[in-house]
mmCIF file of C-alpha atoms in Angstrom:
data_model
loop_
_atom_site.group_PDB
_atom_site.id
_atom_site.type_symbol
_atom_site.label_atom_id
_atom_site.label_comp_id
_atom_site.label_asym_id
_atom_site.label_seq_id
_atom_site.Cartn_x
_atom_site.Cartn_y
_atom_site.Cartn_z
ATOM 1 C CA MET A 1 -66.014 36.833 -15.602
ATOM 2 C CA LYS A 2 -66.881 34.711 -18.612
ATOM 3 C CA ASN A 3 -69.192 37.312 -20.147
ATOM 4 C CA ASP A 4 -66.622 40.046 -19.636
ATOM 5 C CA GLY A 5 -63.689 37.927 -20.888
ATOM 6 C CA TRP A 6 -61.889 37.860 -17.536
ATOM 7 C CA ILE A 7 -61.419 34.104 -17.105
ATOM 8 C CA ASP A 8 -58.061 33.948 -18.906
ATOM 9 C CA TRP A 9 -56.828 37.057 -17.098
ATOM 10 C CA HIS A 10 -57.919 35.679 -13.731
ATOM 11 C CA LEU A 11 -56.202 32.337 -14.369
ATOM 12 C CA ALA A 12 -53.008 34.067 -15.513
ATOM 13 C CA MET A 13 -52.942 36.124 -12.313
ATOM 14 C CA GLU A 14 -53.681 33.021 -10.242
ATOM 15 C CA GLN A 15 -50.806 31.211 -11.970
ATOM 16 C CA ILE A 16 -48.395 34.029 -11.125
ATOM 17 C CA ALA A 17 -49.496 33.998 -7.492
ATOM 18 C CA ILE A 18 -49.202 30.198 -7.259
ATOM 19 C CA GLU A 19 -45.748 30.161 -8.847
ATOM 20 C CA GLU A 20 -44.521 32.800 -6.439
ATOM 21 C CA LEU A 21 -45.965 31.188 -3.315
ATOM 22 C CA ILE A 22 -44.962 27.567 -3.926
ATOM 23 C CA LYS A 23 -41.312 28.599 -4.087
ATOM 24 C CA TYR A 24 -41.244 28.878 -0.326
ATOM 25 C CA PRO A 25 -40.954 25.716 1.775
ATOM 26 C CA ASN A 26 -42.704 27.342 4.734
ATOM 27 C CA ILE A 27 -45.886 28.046 2.741
ATOM 28 C CA LYS A 28 -48.565 25.498 1.929
ATOM 29 C CA LEU A 29 -51.042 26.622 -0.703
ATOM 30 C CA TYR A 30 -54.411 24.944 -1.063
ATOM 31 C CA SER A 31 -57.258 25.427 -3.501
ATOM 32 C CA PHE A 32 -60.658 23.795 -3.410
ATOM 33 C CA ASP A 33 -61.819 25.169 -6.759
ATOM 34 C CA THR A 34 -61.643 21.728 -8.384
ATOM 35 C CA ASN A 35 -64.241 20.401 -5.951
ATOM 36 C CA PHE A 36 -67.087 21.332 -8.258
ATOM 37 C CA ASP A 37 -69.752 19.685 -6.107
ATOM 38 C CA LEU A 38 -68.733 22.009 -3.291
ATOM 39 C CA ILE A 39 -68.395 25.260 -5.196
ATOM 40 C CA CYS A 40 -71.488 24.805 -7.367
ATOM 41 C CA ASP A 41 -73.865 24.047 -4.510
ATOM 42 C CA LEU A 42 -75.276 27.416 -3.498
ATOM 43 C CA ASN A 43 -76.385 25.872 -0.198
ATOM 44 C CA ASN A 44 -72.700 25.852 0.823
ATOM 45 C CA TYR A 45 -72.592 29.641 0.975
ATOM 46 C CA LYS A 46 -73.783 31.960 3.716
ATOM 47 C CA ASP A 47 -73.586 34.971 1.408
ATOM 48 C CA GLN A 48 -72.325 35.860 -2.070
ATOM 49 C CA GLY A 49 -68.656 35.328 -1.272
ATOM 50 C CA HIS A 50 -68.350 33.254 1.890
ATOM 51 C CA TYR A 51 -68.789 29.591 2.620
ATOM 52 C CA GLY A 52 -70.891 28.498 5.556
ATOM 53 C CA GLU A 53 -69.081 27.441 8.717
ATOM 54 C CA TRP A 54 -69.690 23.759 7.887
ATOM 55 C CA VAL A 55 -67.603 24.177 4.724
ATOM 56 C CA ASN A 56 -64.859 25.969 6.626
ATOM 57 C CA SER A 57 -64.659 23.001 9.007
ATOM 58 C CA TRP A 58 -64.453 20.608 6.055
ATOM 59 C CA ILE A 59 -61.661 22.707 4.504
ATOM 60 C CA LEU A 60 -59.635 22.470 7.719
ATOM 61 C CA GLU A 61 -60.048 18.689 7.674
ATOM 62 C CA GLN A 62 -58.823 18.558 4.066
ATOM 63 C CA MET A 63 -55.799 20.684 4.899
ATOM 64 C CA GLN A 64 -54.745 18.094 7.480
ATOM 65 C CA THR A 65 -54.456 15.522 4.689
ATOM 66 C CA ASP A 66 -52.936 17.849 2.045
ATOM 67 C CA GLU A 67 -55.709 16.642 -0.301
ATOM 68 C CA TYR A 68 -55.989 19.972 -2.125
ATOM 69 C CA LEU A 69 -52.371 21.085 -1.791
ATOM 70 C CA LEU A 70 -50.938 22.853 -4.841
ATOM 71 C CA THR A 71 -47.387 21.857 -5.738
ATOM 72 C CA ASP A 72 -44.886 22.212 -8.560
ATOM 73 C CA ASP A 73 -46.121 18.838 -9.804
ATOM 74 C CA ASN A 74 -49.846 19.573 -9.943
ATOM 75 C CA TYR A 75 -50.577 23.298 -10.203
ATOM 76 C CA LEU A 76 -50.611 23.414 -14.027
ATOM 77 C CA ASP A 77 -53.119 20.544 -14.151
ATOM 78 C CA TYR A 78 -55.151 22.388 -11.520
ATOM 79 C CA LEU A 79 -55.190 25.589 -13.605
ATOM 80 C CA GLU A 80 -56.159 23.660 -16.738
ATOM 81 C CA THR A 81 -58.994 21.866 -14.933
ATOM 82 C CA VAL A 82 -60.367 25.050 -13.376
ATOM 83 C CA GLY A 83 -60.001 27.035 -16.589
ATOM 84 C CA SER A 84 -61.788 24.397 -18.632
ATOM 85 C CA PHE A 85 -64.604 24.158 -16.099
ATOM 86 C CA TYR A 86 -65.294 27.887 -15.967
ATOM 87 C CA ALA A 87 -64.904 28.358 -19.718
ATOM 88 C CA ASN A 88 -67.405 25.576 -20.478
ATOM 89 C CA TYR A 89 -69.856 25.826 -17.577
ATOM 90 C CA ASP A 90 -73.520 26.202 -18.548
ATOM 91 C CA TYR A 91 -74.176 29.487 -16.771
ATOM 92 C CA ASN A 92 -77.616 29.773 -18.370
ATOM 93 C CA SER A 93 -78.709 26.762 -16.328
ATOM 94 C CA LEU A 94 -78.580 28.972 -13.233
ATOM 95 C CA ARG A 95 -81.374 31.186 -14.515
ATOM 96 C CA LYS A 96 -84.146 28.696 -13.837
#
């Protein structure tokens, strides 16, 4: 996404989705994309797009505590943190 210039577009679309979903009191929206240790460890994936079952279990535990819950108060900080990470990540380090 970085090479093709899609990061800003992706974050803008994510912001629209978040703003629409958090309006509803019966919806809880979580994102684990700021847990960089989790998402950057390729051992946490069973294939290109899916976490291993051990990560899924951890996610369920986190949802019980609302640790990664997105709200009106924190979603803009979340988007800024994620956007900065992906815009500045050293992708060339993965080519070793």
